[in-house]
Short mmCIF file of N, CA and C in Angstrom, two decimals:
data_model
loop_
_atom_site.label_atom_id
_atom_site.label_comp_id
_atom_site.label_asym_id
_atom_site.label_seq_id
_atom_site.Cartn_x
_atom_site.Cartn_y
_atom_site.Cartn_z
N UNK I 902 -24.07 -9.72 -2.54
CA UNK I 902 -22.90 -9.08 -3.11
C UNK I 902 -21.82 -9.07 -2.05
N UNK I 903 -20.74 -9.73 -2.28
CA UNK I 903 -19.64 -9.79 -1.34
C UNK I 903 -18.83 -8.51 -1.40
N UNK I 904 -18.36 -8.00 -0.25
CA UNK I 904 -17.53 -6.81 -0.28
C UNK I 904 -16.18 -7.12 -0.92
N UNK I 905 -15.66 -6.18 -1.62
CA UNK I 905 -14.35 -6.31 -2.23
C UNK I 905 -13.50 -5.14 -1.81
N UNK I 906 -12.23 -5.16 -2.16
CA UNK I 906 -11.36 -4.03 -1.88
C UNK I 906 -11.89 -2.77 -2.54
N UNK I 907 -12.54 -2.92 -3.68
CA UNK I 907 -13.07 -1.75 -4.39
C UNK I 907 -14.30 -1.17 -3.70
N UNK I 908 -15.07 -2.01 -3.00
CA UNK I 908 -16.27 -1.50 -2.35
C UNK I 908 -16.07 -1.28 -0.87
N UNK I 909 -14.85 -1.45 -0.41
CA UNK I 909 -14.60 -1.44 1.01
C UNK I 909 -14.70 -0.07 1.63
N UNK I 910 -15.10 -0.07 2.88
CA UNK I 910 -15.30 1.07 3.75
C UNK I 910 -16.22 2.12 3.17
N UNK I 911 -16.97 1.77 2.16
CA UNK I 911 -18.07 2.61 1.72
C UNK I 911 -19.31 2.12 2.46
N UNK I 912 -20.42 2.64 2.11
CA UNK I 912 -21.64 2.22 2.79
C UNK I 912 -21.92 0.75 2.48
N UNK I 913 -22.73 0.16 3.33
CA UNK I 913 -23.13 -1.23 3.11
C UNK I 913 -24.17 -1.28 2.01
N UNK I 914 -24.08 -2.28 1.18
CA UNK I 914 -25.14 -2.47 0.20
C UNK I 914 -26.21 -3.34 0.86
N UNK I 915 -27.44 -3.27 0.41
CA UNK I 915 -28.48 -4.06 1.05
C UNK I 915 -28.30 -5.56 0.82
N UNK I 916 -27.44 -5.91 -0.09
CA UNK I 916 -27.21 -7.33 -0.40
C UNK I 916 -25.91 -7.84 0.22
N UNK I 917 -25.31 -7.07 1.12
CA UNK I 917 -23.99 -7.42 1.65
C UNK I 917 -24.03 -8.64 2.57
N UNK I 918 -25.14 -8.91 3.19
CA UNK I 918 -25.22 -10.05 4.08
C UNK I 918 -25.57 -11.29 3.28
N UNK I 919 -24.71 -12.29 3.37
CA UNK I 919 -24.92 -13.47 2.55
C UNK I 919 -25.79 -14.53 3.22
N UNK I 920 -25.94 -14.48 4.53
CA UNK I 920 -26.73 -15.49 5.22
C UNK I 920 -27.81 -14.83 6.06
N UNK I 921 -29.03 -15.36 6.04
CA UNK I 921 -30.08 -14.78 6.87
C UNK I 921 -29.67 -14.88 8.34
N UNK I 922 -30.03 -13.84 9.11
CA UNK I 922 -29.73 -13.86 10.53
C UNK I 922 -28.33 -13.39 10.87
N UNK I 923 -27.49 -13.24 9.88
CA UNK I 923 -26.14 -12.75 10.13
C UNK I 923 -26.13 -11.25 9.92
N UNK I 924 -25.24 -10.55 10.65
CA UNK I 924 -25.18 -9.10 10.46
C UNK I 924 -24.67 -8.77 9.07
N UNK I 925 -25.04 -7.59 8.57
CA UNK I 925 -24.49 -7.20 7.28
C UNK I 925 -22.98 -7.09 7.40
N UNK I 926 -22.31 -7.43 6.36
CA UNK I 926 -20.85 -7.37 6.38
C UNK I 926 -20.39 -5.96 6.05
N UNK I 927 -19.39 -5.53 6.79
CA UNK I 927 -18.81 -4.23 6.50
C UNK I 927 -17.88 -4.37 5.32
N UNK I 928 -17.80 -3.36 4.52
CA UNK I 928 -16.83 -3.39 3.46
C UNK I 928 -15.43 -3.36 4.05
N UNK I 929 -14.46 -3.85 3.33
CA UNK I 929 -13.07 -4.01 3.78
C UNK I 929 -12.39 -2.81 4.34
N UNK I 930 -11.55 -2.12 3.60
CA UNK I 930 -10.76 -1.08 4.22
C UNK I 930 -10.57 0.16 3.37
N UNK I 931 -11.29 0.31 2.32
CA UNK I 931 -11.13 1.50 1.50
C UNK I 931 -11.82 2.69 2.15
N UNK I 932 -11.30 3.88 1.98
CA UNK I 932 -11.90 5.05 2.61
C UNK I 932 -13.33 5.28 2.14
N UNK I 933 -14.11 5.98 2.95
CA UNK I 933 -15.46 6.32 2.51
C UNK I 933 -15.40 7.10 1.21
N UNK I 934 -16.51 7.11 0.48
CA UNK I 934 -16.55 7.74 -0.82
C UNK I 934 -16.14 9.20 -0.77
N UNK I 935 -16.39 9.88 0.33
CA UNK I 935 -16.12 11.31 0.40
C UNK I 935 -14.65 11.63 0.58
N UNK I 936 -13.84 10.65 0.87
CA UNK I 936 -12.42 10.92 1.12
C UNK I 936 -11.58 9.90 0.40
N UNK I 937 -10.48 10.33 -0.12
CA UNK I 937 -9.57 9.43 -0.82
C UNK I 937 -8.60 8.82 0.18
N UNK I 938 -7.97 7.75 -0.21
CA UNK I 938 -6.96 7.10 0.63
C UNK I 938 -5.86 8.09 0.98
N UNK I 939 -5.48 8.94 0.03
CA UNK I 939 -4.42 9.93 0.27
C UNK I 939 -4.85 10.92 1.35
N UNK I 940 -6.10 11.35 1.32
CA UNK I 940 -6.60 12.29 2.32
C UNK I 940 -6.57 11.65 3.70
N UNK I 941 -7.00 10.40 3.79
CA UNK I 941 -7.00 9.73 5.08
C UNK I 941 -5.57 9.54 5.55
N UNK I 942 -4.70 9.12 4.67
CA UNK I 942 -3.29 8.96 5.05
C UNK I 942 -2.71 10.26 5.55
N UNK I 943 -3.10 11.36 4.92
CA UNK I 943 -2.60 12.66 5.35
C UNK I 943 -3.12 12.99 6.74
N UNK I 944 -4.39 12.67 7.01
CA UNK I 944 -4.92 13.00 8.33
C UNK I 944 -4.33 12.09 9.40
N UNK I 945 -4.05 10.84 9.07
CA UNK I 945 -3.50 9.95 10.08
C UNK I 945 -2.04 10.25 10.35
N UNK I 946 -1.27 10.58 9.34
CA UNK I 946 0.14 10.78 9.59
C UNK I 946 0.74 12.03 9.01
N UNK I 947 0.28 12.47 7.86
CA UNK I 947 0.99 13.51 7.14
C UNK I 947 0.67 14.93 7.54
N UNK I 948 -0.60 15.29 7.73
CA UNK I 948 -0.94 16.68 8.01
C UNK I 948 -0.77 17.04 9.46
N UNK I 949 -0.93 16.08 10.32
CA UNK I 949 -0.83 16.34 11.74
C UNK I 949 0.62 16.53 12.13
N UNK I 950 0.82 16.89 13.37
CA UNK I 950 2.18 16.94 13.88
C UNK I 950 2.78 15.55 13.67
N UNK I 951 4.10 15.42 13.65
CA UNK I 951 4.71 14.11 13.39
C UNK I 951 4.08 13.03 14.25
N UNK I 952 3.81 11.92 13.62
CA UNK I 952 3.12 10.83 14.31
C UNK I 952 3.95 10.34 15.47
N UNK I 953 3.28 10.04 16.55
CA UNK I 953 3.93 9.55 17.74
C UNK I 953 4.37 8.11 17.51
N UNK I 954 5.62 7.85 17.74
CA UNK I 954 6.12 6.49 17.60
C UNK I 954 6.32 5.89 18.97
N UNK I 955 5.88 4.65 19.11
CA UNK I 955 6.03 3.97 20.38
C UNK I 955 6.60 2.59 20.14
N UNK I 956 7.24 2.06 21.14
CA UNK I 956 7.72 0.69 21.05
C UNK I 956 6.63 -0.20 21.63
N UNK I 957 6.11 -1.08 20.82
CA UNK I 957 5.04 -1.97 21.25
C UNK I 957 5.31 -3.34 20.67
N UNK I 958 5.74 -4.28 21.51
CA UNK I 958 6.07 -5.60 20.99
C UNK I 958 4.90 -6.32 20.34
N UNK I 959 3.65 -5.95 20.68
CA UNK I 959 2.51 -6.64 20.07
C UNK I 959 2.21 -6.10 18.69
N UNK I 960 2.81 -4.98 18.30
CA UNK I 960 2.56 -4.37 17.01
C UNK I 960 3.88 -4.25 16.27
N UNK I 961 4.10 -5.13 15.34
CA UNK I 961 5.29 -5.04 14.50
C UNK I 961 6.59 -5.36 15.21
N UNK I 962 6.56 -6.24 16.18
CA UNK I 962 7.80 -6.61 16.85
C UNK I 962 8.27 -5.51 17.78
N UNK I 963 9.60 -5.35 17.89
CA UNK I 963 10.15 -4.38 18.83
C UNK I 963 10.46 -3.06 18.17
N UNK I 964 10.19 -2.91 16.88
CA UNK I 964 10.51 -1.67 16.21
C UNK I 964 9.46 -0.61 16.50
N UNK I 965 9.86 0.65 16.39
CA UNK I 965 8.93 1.75 16.61
C UNK I 965 7.88 1.75 15.50
N UNK I 966 6.63 1.92 15.87
CA UNK I 966 5.52 1.91 14.91
C UNK I 966 4.71 3.18 15.11
N UNK I 967 4.57 3.97 14.05
CA UNK I 967 3.78 5.19 14.14
C UNK I 967 2.31 4.88 13.93
N UNK I 968 1.47 5.85 14.25
CA UNK I 968 0.03 5.70 14.03
C UNK I 968 -0.24 5.44 12.56
N UNK I 969 0.45 6.18 11.69
CA UNK I 969 0.22 6.01 10.26
C UNK I 969 0.64 4.62 9.78
N UNK I 970 1.79 4.13 10.26
CA UNK I 970 2.24 2.79 9.86
C UNK I 970 1.27 1.72 10.33
N UNK I 971 0.80 1.86 11.57
CA UNK I 971 -0.15 0.89 12.10
C UNK I 971 -1.45 0.92 11.30
N UNK I 972 -1.92 2.12 10.97
CA UNK I 972 -3.15 2.27 10.19
C UNK I 972 -2.99 1.66 8.80
N UNK I 973 -1.89 1.96 8.13
CA UNK I 973 -1.66 1.43 6.78
C UNK I 973 -1.60 -0.10 6.79
N UNK I 974 -0.89 -0.65 7.77
CA UNK I 974 -0.80 -2.11 7.85
C UNK I 974 -2.17 -2.72 8.14
N UNK I 975 -2.94 -2.08 9.02
CA UNK I 975 -4.28 -2.58 9.33
C UNK I 975 -5.17 -2.53 8.08
N UNK I 976 -5.06 -1.47 7.29
CA UNK I 976 -5.83 -1.38 6.04
C UNK I 976 -5.50 -2.55 5.13
N UNK I 977 -4.21 -2.86 5.00
CA UNK I 977 -3.79 -3.98 4.15
C UNK I 977 -4.36 -5.29 4.66
N UNK I 978 -4.34 -5.48 5.96
CA UNK I 978 -4.90 -6.70 6.54
C UNK I 978 -6.40 -6.80 6.27
N UNK I 979 -7.10 -5.68 6.37
CA UNK I 979 -8.55 -5.69 6.09
C UNK I 979 -8.83 -6.02 4.64
N UNK I 980 -8.02 -5.50 3.74
CA UNK I 980 -8.20 -5.82 2.32
C UNK I 980 -8.07 -7.33 2.11
N UNK I 981 -7.17 -7.96 2.86
CA UNK I 981 -6.96 -9.41 2.75
C UNK I 981 -7.96 -10.21 3.60
N UNK I 982 -8.87 -9.50 4.28
CA UNK I 982 -9.87 -10.19 5.09
C UNK I 982 -9.36 -10.64 6.44
N UNK I 983 -8.23 -10.12 6.89
CA UNK I 983 -7.65 -10.50 8.18
C UNK I 983 -8.03 -9.46 9.24
N UNK I 984 -9.33 -9.35 9.48
CA UNK I 984 -9.86 -8.31 10.34
C UNK I 984 -9.41 -8.47 11.79
N UNK I 985 -9.33 -9.70 12.27
CA UNK I 985 -8.89 -9.93 13.64
C UNK I 985 -7.47 -9.45 13.88
N UNK I 986 -6.62 -9.59 12.88
CA UNK I 986 -5.24 -9.11 13.00
C UNK I 986 -5.16 -7.59 12.89
N UNK I 987 -6.14 -6.98 12.26
CA UNK I 987 -6.14 -5.53 12.08
C UNK I 987 -6.54 -4.79 13.35
N UNK I 988 -7.39 -5.40 14.17
CA UNK I 988 -7.92 -4.72 15.35
C UNK I 988 -6.82 -4.20 16.28
N UNK I 989 -5.83 -5.02 16.70
CA UNK I 989 -4.81 -4.48 17.60
C UNK I 989 -3.98 -3.35 16.96
N UNK I 990 -3.78 -3.42 15.66
CA UNK I 990 -3.04 -2.35 14.99
C UNK I 990 -3.84 -1.05 15.01
N UNK I 991 -5.12 -1.14 14.80
CA UNK I 991 -5.98 0.04 14.83
C UNK I 991 -6.05 0.61 16.24
N UNK I 992 -6.13 -0.26 17.23
CA UNK I 992 -6.12 0.21 18.62
C UNK I 992 -4.80 0.89 18.95
N UNK I 993 -3.69 0.37 18.43
CA UNK I 993 -2.38 1.00 18.61
C UNK I 993 -2.35 2.38 17.94
N UNK I 994 -2.91 2.49 16.74
CA UNK I 994 -2.94 3.78 16.05
C UNK I 994 -3.73 4.80 16.86
N UNK I 995 -4.85 4.38 17.44
CA UNK I 995 -5.65 5.29 18.27
C UNK I 995 -4.85 5.74 19.50
N UNK I 996 -4.17 4.81 20.12
CA UNK I 996 -3.36 5.14 21.30
C UNK I 996 -2.28 6.16 20.92
N UNK I 997 -1.60 5.95 19.81
CA UNK I 997 -0.55 6.86 19.37
C UNK I 997 -1.12 8.24 19.06
N UNK I 998 -2.29 8.28 18.43
CA UNK I 998 -2.91 9.57 18.11
C UNK I 998 -3.37 10.29 19.38
N UNK I 999 -3.87 9.55 20.37
CA UNK I 999 -4.27 10.16 21.63
C UNK I 999 -3.08 10.77 22.35
N UNK I 1000 -1.93 10.07 22.30
CA UNK I 1000 -0.72 10.60 22.92
C UNK I 1000 -0.27 11.86 22.21
N UNK I 1001 -0.49 11.91 20.91
CA UNK I 1001 -0.10 13.07 20.11
C UNK I 1001 -0.91 14.31 20.49
N UNK I 1002 -2.16 14.10 20.95
CA UNK I 1002 -3.01 15.23 21.33
C UNK I 1002 -2.36 16.12 22.37
N UNK I 1003 -1.59 15.52 23.26
CA UNK I 1003 -0.98 16.29 24.34
C UNK I 1003 0.29 17.03 23.97
N UNK I 1004 0.80 16.86 22.78
CA UNK I 1004 2.05 17.51 22.41
C UNK I 1004 1.81 18.93 21.95
N UNK I 1005 2.79 19.78 22.20
CA UNK I 1005 2.70 21.17 21.78
C UNK I 1005 2.69 21.25 20.26
N UNK I 1006 1.85 22.11 19.74
CA UNK I 1006 1.81 22.32 18.29
C UNK I 1006 0.99 21.31 17.53
N UNK I 1007 0.37 20.36 18.22
CA UNK I 1007 -0.44 19.37 17.52
C UNK I 1007 -1.70 20.04 16.97
N UNK I 1008 -2.05 19.74 15.74
CA UNK I 1008 -3.25 20.27 15.11
C UNK I 1008 -4.43 19.42 15.59
N UNK I 1009 -5.19 19.96 16.54
CA UNK I 1009 -6.27 19.19 17.18
C UNK I 1009 -7.32 18.73 16.17
N UNK I 1010 -7.73 19.61 15.26
CA UNK I 1010 -8.75 19.22 14.28
C UNK I 1010 -8.26 18.06 13.41
N UNK I 1011 -7.02 18.16 12.99
CA UNK I 1011 -6.45 17.09 12.17
C UNK I 1011 -6.38 15.79 12.97
N UNK I 1012 -6.00 15.88 14.23
CA UNK I 1012 -5.93 14.67 15.07
C UNK I 1012 -7.31 14.06 15.26
N UNK I 1013 -8.34 14.91 15.42
CA UNK I 1013 -9.70 14.38 15.54
C UNK I 1013 -10.12 13.67 14.26
N UNK I 1014 -9.81 14.26 13.12
CA UNK I 1014 -10.15 13.62 11.84
C UNK I 1014 -9.39 12.31 11.66
N UNK I 1015 -8.12 12.30 12.05
CA UNK I 1015 -7.33 11.07 11.95
C UNK I 1015 -7.91 9.99 12.85
N UNK I 1016 -8.27 10.38 14.09
CA UNK I 1016 -8.88 9.42 15.00
C UNK I 1016 -10.20 8.91 14.44
N UNK I 1017 -10.97 9.80 13.83
CA UNK I 1017 -12.25 9.38 13.23
C UNK I 1017 -12.02 8.34 12.15
N UNK I 1018 -11.00 8.54 11.32
CA UNK I 1018 -10.70 7.57 10.26
C UNK I 1018 -10.31 6.22 10.84
N UNK I 1019 -9.54 6.23 11.93
CA UNK I 1019 -9.15 4.97 12.55
C UNK I 1019 -10.36 4.31 13.20
N UNK I 1020 -11.21 5.10 13.89
CA UNK I 1020 -12.42 4.53 14.47
C UNK I 1020 -13.31 3.92 13.39
N UNK I 1021 -13.41 4.60 12.24
CA UNK I 1021 -14.23 4.08 11.13
C UNK I 1021 -13.69 2.73 10.67
N UNK I 1022 -12.38 2.64 10.50
CA UNK I 1022 -11.78 1.38 10.06
C UNK I 1022 -11.95 0.30 11.13
N UNK I 1023 -11.86 0.69 12.39
CA UNK I 1023 -12.07 -0.26 13.48
C UNK I 1023 -13.52 -0.77 13.45
N UNK I 1024 -14.46 0.10 13.11
CA UNK I 1024 -15.85 -0.31 12.96
C UNK I 1024 -16.00 -1.35 11.86
N UNK I 1025 -15.32 -1.12 10.75
CA UNK I 1025 -15.35 -2.08 9.64
C UNK I 1025 -14.82 -3.43 10.10
N UNK I 1026 -13.68 -3.41 10.80
CA UNK I 1026 -13.08 -4.67 11.25
C UNK I 1026 -14.02 -5.40 12.21
N UNK I 1027 -14.54 -4.67 13.21
CA UNK I 1027 -15.44 -5.31 14.18
C UNK I 1027 -16.72 -5.83 13.50
N UNK I 1028 -17.27 -5.05 12.60
CA UNK I 1028 -18.49 -5.50 11.92
C UNK I 1028 -18.21 -6.75 11.11
N UNK I 1029 -17.08 -6.79 10.45
CA UNK I 1029 -16.72 -7.95 9.64
C UNK I 1029 -16.49 -9.19 10.50
N UNK I 1030 -16.11 -8.98 11.75
CA UNK I 1030 -15.92 -10.09 12.69
C UNK I 1030 -17.21 -10.47 13.40
N UNK I 1031 -18.29 -9.72 13.15
CA UNK I 1031 -19.56 -9.99 13.81
C UNK I 1031 -19.67 -9.41 15.20
N UNK I 1032 -18.75 -8.52 15.57
CA UNK I 1032 -18.77 -7.85 16.87
C UNK I 1032 -19.63 -6.59 16.75
N UNK I 1033 -20.94 -6.76 16.81
CA UNK I 1033 -21.85 -5.66 16.50
C UNK I 1033 -21.78 -4.51 17.49
N UNK I 1034 -21.71 -4.80 18.78
CA UNK I 1034 -21.63 -3.72 19.77
C UNK I 1034 -20.37 -2.88 19.57
N UNK I 1035 -19.25 -3.55 19.33
CA UNK I 1035 -18.00 -2.83 19.11
C UNK I 1035 -18.05 -2.03 17.81
N UNK I 1036 -18.69 -2.59 16.78
CA UNK I 1036 -18.82 -1.87 15.51
C UNK I 1036 -19.68 -0.63 15.69
N UNK I 1037 -20.81 -0.77 16.38
CA UNK I 1037 -21.68 0.37 16.63
C UNK I 1037 -20.94 1.46 17.40
N UNK I 1038 -20.21 1.06 18.43
CA UNK I 1038 -19.46 2.03 19.23
C UNK I 1038 -18.37 2.71 18.39
N UNK I 1039 -17.68 1.96 17.56
CA UNK I 1039 -16.61 2.51 16.74
C UNK I 1039 -17.15 3.50 15.71
N UNK I 1040 -18.21 3.12 15.01
CA UNK I 1040 -18.81 4.04 14.05
C UNK I 1040 -19.34 5.29 14.75
N UNK I 1041 -19.94 5.10 15.92
CA UNK I 1041 -20.44 6.24 16.68
C UNK I 1041 -19.33 7.21 17.06
N UNK I 1042 -18.20 6.68 17.52
CA UNK I 1042 -17.06 7.54 17.87
C UNK I 1042 -16.56 8.27 16.63
N UNK I 1043 -16.51 7.57 15.51
CA UNK I 1043 -16.03 8.19 14.26
C UNK I 1043 -16.92 9.37 13.88
N UNK I 1044 -18.24 9.21 14.00
CA UNK I 1044 -19.15 10.29 13.58
C UNK I 1044 -19.12 11.46 14.54
N UNK I 1045 -18.83 11.22 15.81
CA UNK I 1045 -18.70 12.32 16.77
C UNK I 1045 -17.46 13.14 16.43
N UNK I 1046 -16.37 12.46 16.11
CA UNK I 1046 -15.12 13.15 15.81
C UNK I 1046 -15.13 13.82 14.44
N UNK I 1047 -15.85 13.22 13.48
CA UNK I 1047 -15.94 13.80 12.15
C UNK I 1047 -17.35 13.54 11.60
N UNK I 1048 -18.25 14.48 11.81
CA UNK I 1048 -19.64 14.30 11.39
C UNK I 1048 -19.84 14.26 9.88
N UNK I 1049 -18.78 14.37 9.10
CA UNK I 1049 -18.89 14.31 7.64
C UNK I 1049 -18.71 12.89 7.10
N UNK I 1050 -18.45 11.92 7.96
CA UNK I 1050 -18.21 10.54 7.51
C UNK I 1050 -19.55 9.84 7.24
N UNK I 1051 -20.11 10.13 6.09
CA UNK I 1051 -21.43 9.60 5.73
C UNK I 1051 -21.46 8.08 5.69
N UNK I 1052 -20.38 7.44 5.31
CA UNK I 1052 -20.36 5.97 5.26
C UNK I 1052 -20.55 5.38 6.64
N UNK I 1053 -20.03 6.04 7.67
CA UNK I 1053 -20.22 5.55 9.04
C UNK I 1053 -21.69 5.65 9.45
N UNK I 1054 -22.36 6.75 9.06
CA UNK I 1054 -23.79 6.87 9.34
C UNK I 1054 -24.56 5.77 8.61
N UNK I 1055 -24.18 5.49 7.37
CA UNK I 1055 -24.86 4.44 6.61
C UNK I 1055 -24.63 3.07 7.26
N UNK I 1056 -23.41 2.82 7.71
CA UNK I 1056 -23.12 1.54 8.37
C UNK I 1056 -23.88 1.43 9.69
N UNK I 1057 -23.97 2.54 10.44
CA UNK I 1057 -24.79 2.53 11.65
C UNK I 1057 -26.24 2.21 11.31
N UNK I 1058 -26.74 2.83 10.23
CA UNK I 1058 -28.12 2.57 9.80
C UNK I 1058 -28.34 1.11 9.44
N UNK I 1059 -27.41 0.55 8.70
CA UNK I 1059 -27.55 -0.85 8.28
C UNK I 1059 -27.50 -1.80 9.48
N UNK I 1060 -26.61 -1.51 10.43
CA UNK I 1060 -26.53 -2.36 11.63
C UNK I 1060 -27.79 -2.24 12.47
N UNK I 1061 -28.28 -1.03 12.65
CA UNK I 1061 -29.51 -0.86 13.43
C UNK I 1061 -30.70 -1.49 12.72
N UNK I 1062 -30.71 -1.46 11.41
CA UNK I 1062 -31.76 -2.13 10.65
C UNK I 1062 -31.69 -3.63 10.94
N UNK I 1063 -30.50 -4.19 10.91
CA UNK I 1063 -30.30 -5.62 11.20
C UNK I 1063 -30.78 -5.96 12.61
N UNK I 1064 -30.59 -5.03 13.54
CA UNK I 1064 -30.98 -5.26 14.94
C UNK I 1064 -32.44 -4.87 15.21
N UNK I 1065 -33.17 -4.53 14.14
CA UNK I 1065 -34.59 -4.16 14.21
C UNK I 1065 -34.83 -2.88 15.00
N UNK I 1066 -33.83 -2.01 15.05
CA UNK I 1066 -33.97 -0.68 15.64
C UNK I 1066 -34.30 0.28 14.49
N UNK I 1067 -35.52 0.17 13.98
CA UNK I 1067 -35.86 0.83 12.73
C UNK I 1067 -35.86 2.35 12.81
N UNK I 1068 -36.31 2.93 13.92
CA UNK I 1068 -36.30 4.39 14.03
C UNK I 1068 -34.87 4.92 14.02
N UNK I 1069 -34.02 4.28 14.79
CA UNK I 1069 -32.61 4.69 14.84
C UNK I 1069 -31.93 4.46 13.49
N UNK I 1070 -32.24 3.35 12.86
CA UNK I 1070 -31.67 3.06 11.54
C UNK I 1070 -32.08 4.15 10.54
N UNK I 1071 -33.33 4.53 10.58
CA UNK I 1071 -33.83 5.55 9.66
C UNK I 1071 -33.12 6.89 9.88
N UNK I 1072 -32.91 7.26 11.13
CA UNK I 1072 -32.21 8.52 11.42
C UNK I 1072 -30.79 8.50 10.88
N UNK I 1073 -30.09 7.38 11.05
CA UNK I 1073 -28.71 7.29 10.55
C UNK I 1073 -28.66 7.32 9.02
N UNK I 1074 -29.58 6.63 8.38
CA UNK I 1074 -29.61 6.63 6.91
C UNK I 1074 -29.95 8.03 6.41
N UNK I 1075 -30.89 8.71 7.06
CA UNK I 1075 -31.22 10.09 6.67
C UNK I 1075 -29.99 11.00 6.80
N UNK I 1076 -29.23 10.81 7.86
CA UNK I 1076 -28.01 11.61 8.04
C UNK I 1076 -27.01 11.30 6.93
N UNK I 1077 -26.85 10.04 6.59
CA UNK I 1077 -25.93 9.67 5.50
C UNK I 1077 -26.38 10.30 4.19
N UNK I 1078 -27.68 10.26 3.94
CA UNK I 1078 -28.21 10.85 2.70
C UNK I 1078 -28.09 12.37 2.69
N UNK I 1079 -28.18 12.99 3.84
CA UNK I 1079 -28.01 14.45 3.88
C UNK I 1079 -26.58 14.84 3.54
N UNK I 1080 -25.64 13.97 3.85
CA UNK I 1080 -24.22 14.23 3.56
C UNK I 1080 -23.83 13.77 2.16
N UNK I 1081 -24.53 12.77 1.65
CA UNK I 1081 -24.25 12.24 0.32
C UNK I 1081 -25.58 12.02 -0.41
N UNK I 1082 -26.21 13.14 -0.82
CA UNK I 1082 -27.54 13.05 -1.44
C UNK I 1082 -27.53 12.18 -2.70
N UNK I 1083 -28.56 11.39 -2.84
CA UNK I 1083 -28.70 10.59 -4.05
C UNK I 1083 -27.89 9.32 -4.08
N UNK I 1084 -27.18 8.98 -3.01
CA UNK I 1084 -26.40 7.75 -2.99
C UNK I 1084 -27.33 6.56 -3.18
N UNK I 1085 -27.10 5.81 -4.23
CA UNK I 1085 -27.95 4.64 -4.52
C UNK I 1085 -27.84 3.60 -3.40
N UNK I 1086 -26.65 3.41 -2.87
CA UNK I 1086 -26.46 2.45 -1.78
C UNK I 1086 -27.27 2.86 -0.55
N UNK I 1087 -27.22 4.13 -0.21
CA UNK I 1087 -27.92 4.60 0.99
C UNK I 1087 -29.44 4.56 0.79
N UNK I 1088 -29.88 4.92 -0.42
CA UNK I 1088 -31.31 4.83 -0.71
C UNK I 1088 -31.79 3.39 -0.65
N UNK I 1089 -30.97 2.44 -1.10
CA UNK I 1089 -31.33 1.02 -1.05
C UNK I 1089 -31.45 0.54 0.40
N UNK I 1090 -30.57 1.01 1.28
CA UNK I 1090 -30.64 0.62 2.68
C UNK I 1090 -31.93 1.18 3.28
N UNK I 1091 -32.27 2.40 2.91
CA UNK I 1091 -33.46 3.07 3.44
C UNK I 1091 -34.73 2.29 3.12
N UNK I 1092 -34.79 1.66 1.96
CA UNK I 1092 -35.98 0.91 1.56
C UNK I 1092 -35.99 -0.39 2.28
#
């Protein structure tokens, strides 16, 4: 089953890998099932203190690009399967959000959730590019910042399963199931 925009950034299905020996493919760029695109957009740019804008010629030319703009553009690129082009935008969004942490009045919890969403999307991009270590690290950072991101636990489980780290895979799938009980996708990965 090939990932589509509709199945993107949810948990991996057990049939997501099309070739033996290849890592499971991450879904594209849609938010995890527990959060809507609007909620993620709010955490990346809307609910937090105003997004930090920086001039970065590698991201969108010489114009100022906010964390939210970089994240939205990266999501669009992931939907189109342009994961390599999305990575620098996601890294830019993380940098802008980190800079925002130091500003007076910044809502730290909201910034952590926004960073978690960007790390989750970065995990999807890296996994789709076959960069397994980077995907594992990105999903891990996302779950530390927001332990409610069950899709990231499921993706960690699927990747560890692929790498034959069965005990670790089982722990991640159990965590995903504890957050999203009865998920057919997560139960399928567990088997």
